[in-house]
Coordinates of C-alpha atoms in Angstrom, one line a residue:
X22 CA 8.3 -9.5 -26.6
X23 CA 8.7 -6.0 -28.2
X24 CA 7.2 -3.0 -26.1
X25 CA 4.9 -0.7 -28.1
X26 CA 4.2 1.7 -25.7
X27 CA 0.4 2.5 -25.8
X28 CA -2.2 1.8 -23.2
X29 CA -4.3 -1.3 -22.8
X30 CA -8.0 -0.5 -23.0
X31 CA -9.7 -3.8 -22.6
X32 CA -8.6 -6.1 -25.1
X33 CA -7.3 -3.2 -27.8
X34 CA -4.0 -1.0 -27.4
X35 CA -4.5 3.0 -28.0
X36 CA -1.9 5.7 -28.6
X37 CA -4.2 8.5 -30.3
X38 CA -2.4 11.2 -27.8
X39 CA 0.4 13.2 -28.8
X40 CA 1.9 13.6 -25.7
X41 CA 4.7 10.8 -24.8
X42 CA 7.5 9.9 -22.8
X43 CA 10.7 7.6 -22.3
X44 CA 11.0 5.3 -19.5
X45 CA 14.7 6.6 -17.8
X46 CA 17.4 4.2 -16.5
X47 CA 18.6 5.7 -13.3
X48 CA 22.1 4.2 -13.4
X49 CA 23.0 4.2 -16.4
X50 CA 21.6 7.7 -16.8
X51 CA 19.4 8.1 -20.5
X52 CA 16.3 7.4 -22.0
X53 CA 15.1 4.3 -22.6
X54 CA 13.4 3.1 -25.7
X55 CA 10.2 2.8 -26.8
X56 CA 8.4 5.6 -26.5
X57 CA 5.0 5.5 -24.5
X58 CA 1.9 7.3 -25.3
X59 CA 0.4 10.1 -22.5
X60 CA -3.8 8.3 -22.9
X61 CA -6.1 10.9 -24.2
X62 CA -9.5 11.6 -22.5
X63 CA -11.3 9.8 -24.9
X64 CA -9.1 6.7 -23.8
X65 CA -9.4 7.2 -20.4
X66 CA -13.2 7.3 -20.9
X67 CA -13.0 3.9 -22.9
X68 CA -11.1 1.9 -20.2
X69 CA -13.6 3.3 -17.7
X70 CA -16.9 2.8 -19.9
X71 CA -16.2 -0.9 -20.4
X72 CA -14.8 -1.5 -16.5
X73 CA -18.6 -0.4 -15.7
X74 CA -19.8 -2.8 -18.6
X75 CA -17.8 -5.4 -17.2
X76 CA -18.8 -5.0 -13.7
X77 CA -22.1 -6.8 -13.4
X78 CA -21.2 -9.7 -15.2
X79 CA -17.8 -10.0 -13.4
X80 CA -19.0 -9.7 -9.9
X81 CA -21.4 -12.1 -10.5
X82 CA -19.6 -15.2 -11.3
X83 CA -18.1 -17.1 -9.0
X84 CA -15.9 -17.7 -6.6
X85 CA -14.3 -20.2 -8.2
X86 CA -13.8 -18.5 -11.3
X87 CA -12.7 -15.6 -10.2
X88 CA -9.6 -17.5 -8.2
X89 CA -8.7 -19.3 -11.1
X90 CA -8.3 -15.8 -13.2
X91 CA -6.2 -14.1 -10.0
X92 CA -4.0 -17.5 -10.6
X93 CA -3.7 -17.6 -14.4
X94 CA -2.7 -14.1 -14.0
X95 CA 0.1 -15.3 -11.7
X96 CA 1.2 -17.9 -13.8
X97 CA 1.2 -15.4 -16.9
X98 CA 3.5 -13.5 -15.0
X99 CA 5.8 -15.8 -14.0
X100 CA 6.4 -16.6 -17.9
X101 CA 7.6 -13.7 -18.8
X102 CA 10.8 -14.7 -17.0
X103 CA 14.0 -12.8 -17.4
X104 CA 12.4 -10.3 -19.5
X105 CA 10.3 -8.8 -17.4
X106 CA 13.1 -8.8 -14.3
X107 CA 15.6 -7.2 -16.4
X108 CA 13.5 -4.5 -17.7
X109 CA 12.4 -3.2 -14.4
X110 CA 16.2 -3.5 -13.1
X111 CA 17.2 -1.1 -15.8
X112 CA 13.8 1.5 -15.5
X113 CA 14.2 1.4 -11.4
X114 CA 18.3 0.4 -11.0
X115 CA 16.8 -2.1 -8.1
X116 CA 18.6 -5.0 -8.1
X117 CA 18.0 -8.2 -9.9
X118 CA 17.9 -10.5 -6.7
X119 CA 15.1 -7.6 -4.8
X120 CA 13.4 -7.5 -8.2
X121 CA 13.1 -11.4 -8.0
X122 CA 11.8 -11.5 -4.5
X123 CA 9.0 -9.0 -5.3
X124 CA 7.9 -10.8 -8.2
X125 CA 7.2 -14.2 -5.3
X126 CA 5.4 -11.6 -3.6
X127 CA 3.2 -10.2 -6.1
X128 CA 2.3 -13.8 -7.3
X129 CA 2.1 -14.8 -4.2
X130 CA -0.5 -11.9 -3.3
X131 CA -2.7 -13.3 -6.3
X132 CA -2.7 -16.7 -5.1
X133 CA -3.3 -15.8 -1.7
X134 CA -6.5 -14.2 -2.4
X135 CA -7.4 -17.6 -5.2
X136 CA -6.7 -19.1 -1.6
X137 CA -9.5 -16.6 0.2
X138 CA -11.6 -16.8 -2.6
X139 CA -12.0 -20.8 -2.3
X140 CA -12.6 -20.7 1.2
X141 CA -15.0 -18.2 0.7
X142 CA -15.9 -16.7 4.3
X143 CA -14.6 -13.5 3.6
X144 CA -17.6 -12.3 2.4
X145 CA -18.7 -11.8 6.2
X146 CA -22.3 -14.0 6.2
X147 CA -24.7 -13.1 8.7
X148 CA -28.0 -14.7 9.1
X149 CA -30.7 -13.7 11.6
X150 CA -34.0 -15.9 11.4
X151 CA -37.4 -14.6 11.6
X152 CA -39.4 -14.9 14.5
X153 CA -43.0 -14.1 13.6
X154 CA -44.5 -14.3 17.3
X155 CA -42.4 -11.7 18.8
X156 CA -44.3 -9.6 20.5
X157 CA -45.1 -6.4 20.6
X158 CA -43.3 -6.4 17.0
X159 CA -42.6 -9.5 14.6
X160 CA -39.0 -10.0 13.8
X161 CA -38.5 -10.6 10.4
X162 CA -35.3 -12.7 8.6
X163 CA -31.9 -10.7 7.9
X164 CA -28.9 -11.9 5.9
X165 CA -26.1 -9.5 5.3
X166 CA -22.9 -10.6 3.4
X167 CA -20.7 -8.2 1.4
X168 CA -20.7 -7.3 -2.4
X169 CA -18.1 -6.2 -4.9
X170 CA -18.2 -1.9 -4.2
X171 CA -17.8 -1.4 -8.0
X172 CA -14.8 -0.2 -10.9
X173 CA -11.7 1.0 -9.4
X174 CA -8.7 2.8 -10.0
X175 CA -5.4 1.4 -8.9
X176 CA -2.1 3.8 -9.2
X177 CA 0.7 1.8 -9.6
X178 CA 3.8 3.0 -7.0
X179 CA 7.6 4.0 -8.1
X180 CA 9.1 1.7 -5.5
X181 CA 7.6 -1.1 -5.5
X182 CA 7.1 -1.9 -9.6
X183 CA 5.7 -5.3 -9.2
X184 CA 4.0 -5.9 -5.5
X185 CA 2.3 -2.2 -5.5
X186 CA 2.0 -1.5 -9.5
X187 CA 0.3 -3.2 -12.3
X188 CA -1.0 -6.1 -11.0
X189 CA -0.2 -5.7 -6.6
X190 CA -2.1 -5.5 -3.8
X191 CA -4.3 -3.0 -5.1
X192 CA -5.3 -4.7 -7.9
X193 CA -5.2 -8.1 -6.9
X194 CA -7.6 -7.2 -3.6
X195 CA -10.2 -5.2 -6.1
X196 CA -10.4 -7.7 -8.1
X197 CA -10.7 -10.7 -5.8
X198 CA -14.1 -8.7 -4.1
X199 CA -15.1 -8.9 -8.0
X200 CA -14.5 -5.5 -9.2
X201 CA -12.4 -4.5 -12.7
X202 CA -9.4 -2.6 -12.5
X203 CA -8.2 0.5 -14.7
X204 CA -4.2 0.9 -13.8
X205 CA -2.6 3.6 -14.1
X206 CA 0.9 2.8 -14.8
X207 CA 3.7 4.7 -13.0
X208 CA 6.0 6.6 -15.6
X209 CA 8.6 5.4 -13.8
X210 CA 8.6 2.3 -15.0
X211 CA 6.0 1.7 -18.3
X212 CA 8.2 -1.6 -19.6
X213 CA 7.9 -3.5 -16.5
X214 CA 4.1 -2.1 -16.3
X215 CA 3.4 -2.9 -19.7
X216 CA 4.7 -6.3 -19.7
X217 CA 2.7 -7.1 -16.9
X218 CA -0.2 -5.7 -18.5
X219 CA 0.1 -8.1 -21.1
X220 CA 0.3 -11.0 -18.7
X221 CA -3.4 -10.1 -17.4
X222 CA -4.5 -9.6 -20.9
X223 CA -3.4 -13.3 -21.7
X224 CA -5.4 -14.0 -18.3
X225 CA -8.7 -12.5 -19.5
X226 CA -8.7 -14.2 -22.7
X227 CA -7.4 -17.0 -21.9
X228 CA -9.7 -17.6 -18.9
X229 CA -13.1 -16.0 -20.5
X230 CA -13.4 -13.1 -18.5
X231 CA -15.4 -10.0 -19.5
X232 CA -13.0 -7.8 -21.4
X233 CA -13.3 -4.8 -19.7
X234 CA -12.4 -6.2 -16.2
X235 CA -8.7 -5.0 -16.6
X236 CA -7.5 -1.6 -18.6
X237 CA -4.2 0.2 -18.0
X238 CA -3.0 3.6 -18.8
X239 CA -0.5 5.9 -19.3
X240 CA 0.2 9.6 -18.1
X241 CA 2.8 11.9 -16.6
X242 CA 0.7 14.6 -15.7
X243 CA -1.6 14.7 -13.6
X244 CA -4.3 15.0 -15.9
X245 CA -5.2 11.3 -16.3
X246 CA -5.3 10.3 -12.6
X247 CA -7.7 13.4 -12.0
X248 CA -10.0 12.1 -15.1
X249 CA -10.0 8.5 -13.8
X250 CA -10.9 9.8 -9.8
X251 CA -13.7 11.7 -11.5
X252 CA -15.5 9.3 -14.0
X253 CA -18.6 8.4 -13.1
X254 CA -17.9 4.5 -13.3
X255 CA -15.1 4.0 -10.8
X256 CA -16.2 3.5 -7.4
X257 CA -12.9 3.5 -5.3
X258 CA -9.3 4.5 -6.0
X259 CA -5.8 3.0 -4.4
X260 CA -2.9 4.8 -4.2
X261 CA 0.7 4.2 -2.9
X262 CA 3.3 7.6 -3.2
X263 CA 3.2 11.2 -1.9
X264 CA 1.2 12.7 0.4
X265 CA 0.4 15.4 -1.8
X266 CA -0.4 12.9 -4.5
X267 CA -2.8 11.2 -2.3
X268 CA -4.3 14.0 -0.9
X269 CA -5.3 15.8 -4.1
X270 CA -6.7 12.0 -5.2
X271 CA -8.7 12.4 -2.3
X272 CA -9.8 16.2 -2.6
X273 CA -10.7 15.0 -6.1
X274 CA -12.8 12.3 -5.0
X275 CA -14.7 13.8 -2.3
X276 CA -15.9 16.9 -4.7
X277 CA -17.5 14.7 -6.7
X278 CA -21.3 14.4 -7.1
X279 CA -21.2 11.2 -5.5
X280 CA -17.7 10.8 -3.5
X281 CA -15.6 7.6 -3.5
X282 CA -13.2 6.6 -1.0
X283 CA -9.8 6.7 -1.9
X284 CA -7.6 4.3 -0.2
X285 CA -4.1 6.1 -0.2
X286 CA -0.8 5.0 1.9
X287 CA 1.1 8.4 1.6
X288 CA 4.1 8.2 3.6
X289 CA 5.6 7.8 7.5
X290 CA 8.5 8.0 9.1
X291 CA 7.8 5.0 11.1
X292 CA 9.7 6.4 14.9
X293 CA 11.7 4.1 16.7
X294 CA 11.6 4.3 20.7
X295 CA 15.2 2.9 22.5
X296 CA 13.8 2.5 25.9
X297 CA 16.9 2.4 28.4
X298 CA 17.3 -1.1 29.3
X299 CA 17.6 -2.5 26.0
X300 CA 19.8 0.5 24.9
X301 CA 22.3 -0.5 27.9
X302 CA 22.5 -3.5 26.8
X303 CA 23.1 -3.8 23.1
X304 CA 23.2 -0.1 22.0
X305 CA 26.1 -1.4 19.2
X306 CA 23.5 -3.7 18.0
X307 CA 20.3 -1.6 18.0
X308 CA 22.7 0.7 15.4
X309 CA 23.8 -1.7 13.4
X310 CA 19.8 -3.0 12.5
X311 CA 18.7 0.3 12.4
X312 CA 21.4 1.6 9.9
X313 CA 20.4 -1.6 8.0
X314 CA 17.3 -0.6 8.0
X315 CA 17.5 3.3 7.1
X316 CA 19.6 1.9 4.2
X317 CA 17.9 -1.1 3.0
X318 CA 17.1 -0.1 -1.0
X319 CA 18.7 3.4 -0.7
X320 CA 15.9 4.3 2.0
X321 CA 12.9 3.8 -0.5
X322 CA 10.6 2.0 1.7
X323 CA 7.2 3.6 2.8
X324 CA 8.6 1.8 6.4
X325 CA 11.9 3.4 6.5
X326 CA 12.6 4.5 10.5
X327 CA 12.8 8.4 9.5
X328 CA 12.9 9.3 13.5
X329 CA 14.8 7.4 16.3
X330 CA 14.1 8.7 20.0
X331 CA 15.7 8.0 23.2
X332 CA 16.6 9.4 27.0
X333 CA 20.0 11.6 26.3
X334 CA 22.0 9.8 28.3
X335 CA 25.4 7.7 28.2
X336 CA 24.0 4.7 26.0
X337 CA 22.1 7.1 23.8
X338 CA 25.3 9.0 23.1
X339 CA 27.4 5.5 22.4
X340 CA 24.0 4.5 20.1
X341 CA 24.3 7.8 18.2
X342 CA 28.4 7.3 17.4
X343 CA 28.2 4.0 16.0
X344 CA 25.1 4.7 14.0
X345 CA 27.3 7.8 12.7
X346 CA 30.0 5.9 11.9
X347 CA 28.0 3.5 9.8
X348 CA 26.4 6.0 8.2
X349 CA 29.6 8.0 7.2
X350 CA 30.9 4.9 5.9
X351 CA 27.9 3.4 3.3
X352 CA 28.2 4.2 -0.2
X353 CA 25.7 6.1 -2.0
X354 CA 23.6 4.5 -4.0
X355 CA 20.9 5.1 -6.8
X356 CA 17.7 6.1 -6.5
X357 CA 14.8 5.3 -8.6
X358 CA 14.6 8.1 -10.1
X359 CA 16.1 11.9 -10.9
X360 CA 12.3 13.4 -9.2
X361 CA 13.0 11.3 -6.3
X362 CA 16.5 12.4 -6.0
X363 CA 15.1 15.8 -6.3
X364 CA 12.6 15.6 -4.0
X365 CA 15.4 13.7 -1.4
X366 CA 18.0 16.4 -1.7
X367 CA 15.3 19.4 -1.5
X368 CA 14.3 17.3 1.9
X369 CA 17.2 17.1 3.4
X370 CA 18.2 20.5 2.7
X371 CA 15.0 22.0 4.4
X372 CA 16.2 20.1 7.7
X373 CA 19.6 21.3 7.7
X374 CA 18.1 25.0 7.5
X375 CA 16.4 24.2 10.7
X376 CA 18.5 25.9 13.9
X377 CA 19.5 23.1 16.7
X378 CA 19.3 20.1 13.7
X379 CA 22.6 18.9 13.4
X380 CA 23.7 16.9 10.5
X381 CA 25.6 14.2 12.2
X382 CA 26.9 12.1 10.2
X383 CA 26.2 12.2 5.8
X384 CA 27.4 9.1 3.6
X385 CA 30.6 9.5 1.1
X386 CA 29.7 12.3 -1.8
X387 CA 27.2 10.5 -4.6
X388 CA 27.6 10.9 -8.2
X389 CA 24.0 12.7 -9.1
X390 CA 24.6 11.8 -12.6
X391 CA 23.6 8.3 -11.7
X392 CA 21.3 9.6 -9.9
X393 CA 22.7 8.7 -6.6
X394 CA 21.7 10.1 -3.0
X395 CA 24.3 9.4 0.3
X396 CA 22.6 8.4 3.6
X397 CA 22.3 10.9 6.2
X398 CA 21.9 11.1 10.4
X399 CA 20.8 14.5 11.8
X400 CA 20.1 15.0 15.5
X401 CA 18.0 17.3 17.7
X402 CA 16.6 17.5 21.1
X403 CA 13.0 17.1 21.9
X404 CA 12.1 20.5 22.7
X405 CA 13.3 21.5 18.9
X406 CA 11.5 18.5 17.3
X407 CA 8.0 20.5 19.2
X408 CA 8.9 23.6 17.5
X409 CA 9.4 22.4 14.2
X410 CA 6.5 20.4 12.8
X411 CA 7.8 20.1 9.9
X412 CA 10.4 17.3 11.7
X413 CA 7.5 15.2 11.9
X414 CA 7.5 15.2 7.9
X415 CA 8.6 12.0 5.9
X416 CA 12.3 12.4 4.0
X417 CA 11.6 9.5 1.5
X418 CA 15.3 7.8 0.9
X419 CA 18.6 6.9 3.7
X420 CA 17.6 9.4 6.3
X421 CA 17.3 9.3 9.7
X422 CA 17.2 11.6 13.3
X423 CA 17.9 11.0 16.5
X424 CA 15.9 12.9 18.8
X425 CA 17.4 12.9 22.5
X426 CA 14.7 13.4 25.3
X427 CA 15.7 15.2 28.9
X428 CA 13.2 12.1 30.1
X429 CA 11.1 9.2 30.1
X430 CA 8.1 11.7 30.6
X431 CA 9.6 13.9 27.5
X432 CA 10.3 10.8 25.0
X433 CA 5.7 10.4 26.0
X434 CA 5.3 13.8 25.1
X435 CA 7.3 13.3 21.3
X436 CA 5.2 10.3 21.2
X437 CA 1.9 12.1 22.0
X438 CA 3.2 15.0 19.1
X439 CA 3.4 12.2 16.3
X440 CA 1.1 12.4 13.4
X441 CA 0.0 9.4 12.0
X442 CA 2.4 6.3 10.9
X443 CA 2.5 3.2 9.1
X444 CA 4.5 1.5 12.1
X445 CA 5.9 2.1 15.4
X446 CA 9.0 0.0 17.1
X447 CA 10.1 0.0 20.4
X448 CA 13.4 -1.7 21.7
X449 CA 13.2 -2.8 25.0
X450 CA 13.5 -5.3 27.8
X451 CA 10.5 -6.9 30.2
X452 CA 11.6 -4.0 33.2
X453 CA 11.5 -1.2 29.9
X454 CA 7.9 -2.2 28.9
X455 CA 6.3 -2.4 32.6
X456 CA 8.0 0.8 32.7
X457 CA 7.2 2.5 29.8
X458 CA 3.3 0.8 29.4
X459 CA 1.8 3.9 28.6
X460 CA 4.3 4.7 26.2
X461 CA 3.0 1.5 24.4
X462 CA -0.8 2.7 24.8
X463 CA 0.3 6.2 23.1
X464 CA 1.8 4.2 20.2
X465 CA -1.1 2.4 19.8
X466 CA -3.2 5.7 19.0
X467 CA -0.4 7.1 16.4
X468 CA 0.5 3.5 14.1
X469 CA -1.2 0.7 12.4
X470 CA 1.9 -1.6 13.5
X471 CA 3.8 -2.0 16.2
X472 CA 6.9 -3.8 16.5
X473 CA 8.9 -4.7 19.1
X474 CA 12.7 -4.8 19.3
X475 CA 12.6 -5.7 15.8
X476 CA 12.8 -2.9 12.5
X477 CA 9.9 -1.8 10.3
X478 CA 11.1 -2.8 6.8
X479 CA 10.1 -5.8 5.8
X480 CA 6.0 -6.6 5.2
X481 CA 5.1 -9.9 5.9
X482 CA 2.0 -11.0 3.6
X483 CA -0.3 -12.3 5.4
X484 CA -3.8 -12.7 6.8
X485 CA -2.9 -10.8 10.5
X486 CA -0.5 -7.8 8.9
X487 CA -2.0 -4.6 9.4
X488 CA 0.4 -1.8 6.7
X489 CA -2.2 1.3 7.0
X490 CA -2.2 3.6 9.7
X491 CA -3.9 7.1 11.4
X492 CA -3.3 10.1 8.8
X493 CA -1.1 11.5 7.1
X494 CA 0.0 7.5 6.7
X495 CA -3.3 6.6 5.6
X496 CA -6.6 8.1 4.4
X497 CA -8.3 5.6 6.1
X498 CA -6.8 3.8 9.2
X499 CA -9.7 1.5 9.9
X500 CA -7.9 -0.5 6.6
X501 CA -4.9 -2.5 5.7
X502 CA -3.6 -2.2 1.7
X503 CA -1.2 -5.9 2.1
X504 CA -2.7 -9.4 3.5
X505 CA -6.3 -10.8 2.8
X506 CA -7.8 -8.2 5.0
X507 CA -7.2 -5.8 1.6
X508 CA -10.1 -6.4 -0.2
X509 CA -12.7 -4.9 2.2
X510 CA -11.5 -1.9 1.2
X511 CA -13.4 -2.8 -2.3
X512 CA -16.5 -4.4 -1.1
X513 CA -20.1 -2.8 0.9
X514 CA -22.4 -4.3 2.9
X515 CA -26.0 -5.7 1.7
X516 CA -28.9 -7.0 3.9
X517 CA -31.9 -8.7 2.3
X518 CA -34.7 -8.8 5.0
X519 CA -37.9 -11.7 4.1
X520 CA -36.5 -12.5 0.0
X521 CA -37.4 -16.0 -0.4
X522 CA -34.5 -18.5 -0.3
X523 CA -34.1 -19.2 -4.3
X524 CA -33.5 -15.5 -4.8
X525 CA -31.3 -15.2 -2.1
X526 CA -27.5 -15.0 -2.9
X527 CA -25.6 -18.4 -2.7
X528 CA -23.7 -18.0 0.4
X529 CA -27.3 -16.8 2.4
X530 CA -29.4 -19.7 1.4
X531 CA -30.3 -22.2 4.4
X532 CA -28.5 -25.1 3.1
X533 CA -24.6 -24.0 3.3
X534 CA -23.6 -25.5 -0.2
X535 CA -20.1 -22.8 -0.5
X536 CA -19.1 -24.0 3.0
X537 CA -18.3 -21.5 4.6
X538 CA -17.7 -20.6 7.9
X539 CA -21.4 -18.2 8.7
X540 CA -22.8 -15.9 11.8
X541 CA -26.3 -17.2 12.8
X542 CA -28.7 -16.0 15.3
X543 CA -25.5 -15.0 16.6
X544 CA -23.7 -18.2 16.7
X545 CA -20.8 -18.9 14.0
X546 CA -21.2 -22.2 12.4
X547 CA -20.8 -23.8 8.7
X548 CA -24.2 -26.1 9.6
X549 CA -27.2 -25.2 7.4
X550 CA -29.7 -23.0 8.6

């Protein structure tokens, strides 16, 4: 399959803009053919025009349809084969074996949410009966379920080019709830993006959906993510990168006419706790899974334990040397791209500036022409990391600090300071958690997971995983961007109070012909009404 470089606007490409770009390959360090086209306003308008089109005859088929597109799209992506893992290897230098166990991820997102969409309960049925003699006041009949929210825009993420890009979480969740998609591609990787593009296209056609239900577009700028946050048509936005990328998504969105929601996952540092009795008793070991994890894919993982805090103390100090000494030993290794080495190095340099932040221990010198970045340990005491609140800021690649606390009371007090994370992890034995319960509690109030003597990379997809958490994490904590829970983020409530049962919607009708599992008068049960 030869790459052409434009944008996907329903079923036609466009490349009327001037502006373009070259993918990049990071390890190899040049430009990689072809060269894609920048879309122009006027194509940013088309993809959005016909996702509106498309809506009301999308959301309405059903259920069954709609699975069987979020499969075909699977499938479609699975035939692209080598192709499609080779190109994204040399646009993002990730490995072929990582690339490989994304791709089963993002097809296995799709047919998770086939899965949901067969069952069909998602959709939150509620059914309260009339009851005509009620006195003083009649009570009339109430069905609620939810409905598709409307077009939205997905922004695909540099780190993740299949599971958070073209056709991830985002877009698989938005469309599931039945509403189209208009992607805009990361520049960091437009082959990959485009070949998946194509995939869906084969889907649409080949399954009979309504063209406009998938459109995907190009830009380096930040001109085209502003113009698709602002059309009229799109009704919700996801985002995965920087917190300044989010948070001008979200600015844009709520000084619209009629705001939006944008659900954005903008960063964390993800603090691990080393409460004393586990750190007595495997310190050596609590290092070695942590360095794992602070280097697992060069640190590029919105999970990635930024912060480690502890009691200063004799195992804290042992902890500390081994985790330096791993850390001074780890090759560099490429990044995904030069702006994220950029950004890395400009991060890392900030904290070194910082008086009482020690740079403890730094990886062997990288080769920046391969755009390479070396791990890094600094380490602080607690009553620096108060001072500086820019500590609590995300370095996004292999770095970590150790914050050592005077007490248990003082590691409470940096865990009252947090902002808001993705995850939380706490190492510890059955005497450490009685101890340190309200520790727990606090942790609770700052992170959407917690884990327990375990390590934060690594996202499990499935129903119970929470990944969202209390800002700067999240934009909205009350919602999770992996597992089935996703796609109410992309669906509303609507009652219908007295509507006759024929013009009721299918899964609100007395007789329970979908199945589904149902709340009435209170009680849940998949018994007609």
């Amino acid at each position: 399959m030869n790459l052409h470089g434009e944008n996907f606007i329903g079923a036609r490409r466009a490349s009327s803009s001037k502006r373009t770009f070259n993918a990049y390959a990071p390890a190899a360090g040049r430009a990689l053919d072809p060269v894609f086209f920048e879309a122009s306003a006027e194509e940013v308008d088309a993809a959005c025009g016909l996702a509106g089109e498309a809506f009301f005859e999308y959301r309405r088929m059903d259920a069954f349809s709609r699975a069987g597109f979020l499969e075909r799209i699977a499938d479609e992506i699975e035939a692209l084969g080598d192709l499609l893992i080779k190109r994204a290897s040399m646009e993002t230098a990730l490995p072929e074996a990582r690339l490989l166990g994304e791709r089963g991820r993002t097809t296995g997102q799709l047919r998770m949410f086939a899965a949901l969409l067969g069952e069909g309960s998602w959709v939150g049925a509620r059914i309260d009966r009339a009851i005509p003699d009620r006195q003083p006041v009649p009570k009339p009949d109430l069905r609620r379920l939810l409905i598709a929210l409307g077009p939205v825009a997905v922004f695909g993420a540099s780190n993740f080019p299949f599971a958070y890009s073209v056709a991830g979480g985002d877009t698989a969740s938005a469309l599931a709830a039945g509403c189209p998609v208009v992607v805009k591609a990361h520049p960091a990787h437009p082959g990959a993006s485009e070949l998946v593009a194509e995939a869906i296209r084969r889907a649409v056609e080949s399954t009979g959906m309504p063209e406009g239900v998938f459109s995907m577009v190009h830009g380096v700028g930040h001109e085209v993510g502003r113009a698709l946050v602002r059309h009229s048509a799109i009704r919700a936005v996801g985002f995965t990168g920087s917190l300044r990328g989010g948070r001008a998504l979200f600015d844009a969105a709520a000084t619209r006419p009629d705001p939006i929601p944008v659900y954005a996952e903008m960063g964390s540092s993800n603090p691990v706790f080393l409460l004393p009795g586990a750190l007595a008793e495997r310190g050596d070991q609590i290092a070695a899974g942590l360095h794992a994890s602070v280097t697992l894919g060069v640190g590029q993982f919105c999970t990635c334990p930024g912060l480690v805090i502890g009691i200063a103390d004799e195992s804290l100090g042992g902890f500390q040397a081994k985790l330096t000494e791993m850390i001074a030993g780890t090759p560099p290794g490429v990044m995904l791209s030069p702006g994220l080495l950029g950004n890395y190095q400009s991060g890392v340099e900030r904290r070194e500036s910082i008086s009482n932040v020690a740079k403890a221990a730094t990886a062997a010198t990288p080769d920046t022409a391969r755009t390479e970045a070396g791990a890094v340990v600094f380490a602080t005491d607690a009553e620096t990391f108060f001072r500086h609140e820019e500590l609590n800021e995300e370095i996004f690649g292999p770095a970590t600090m150790v914050v050592a606390c005077a007490s248990g009371e003082e590691m409470e007090r940096v865990a009252e300071s947090l902002e808001g994370h993705l995850t939380a992890t706490v190492h510890g034995n059955d005497e450490d958690l009685r101890n340190y319960s309200r520790l727990i509690e606090r942790l609770a109030e700052k992170a959407g997971r917690l884990i327990f003597n375990g390590y934060p990379t690594g996202v499990e997809v499935c129903p119970s995983m929470q990944h969202g958490g209390p800002y700067p994490a999240t934009t909205d904590s009350r919602t999770s961007s992996v597992g089935s829970a996703a796609i109410e983020r992309f669906a509303r409530p609507v009652c219908y109070q007295n509507f006759p049962d024929h013009a009721l919607p299918v899964e609100l009708r007395d007789a329970n012909t979908c199945g589904i599992w149902r709340l009435v008068d209170g009680e849940l049960t998949k018994d007609d009404v």
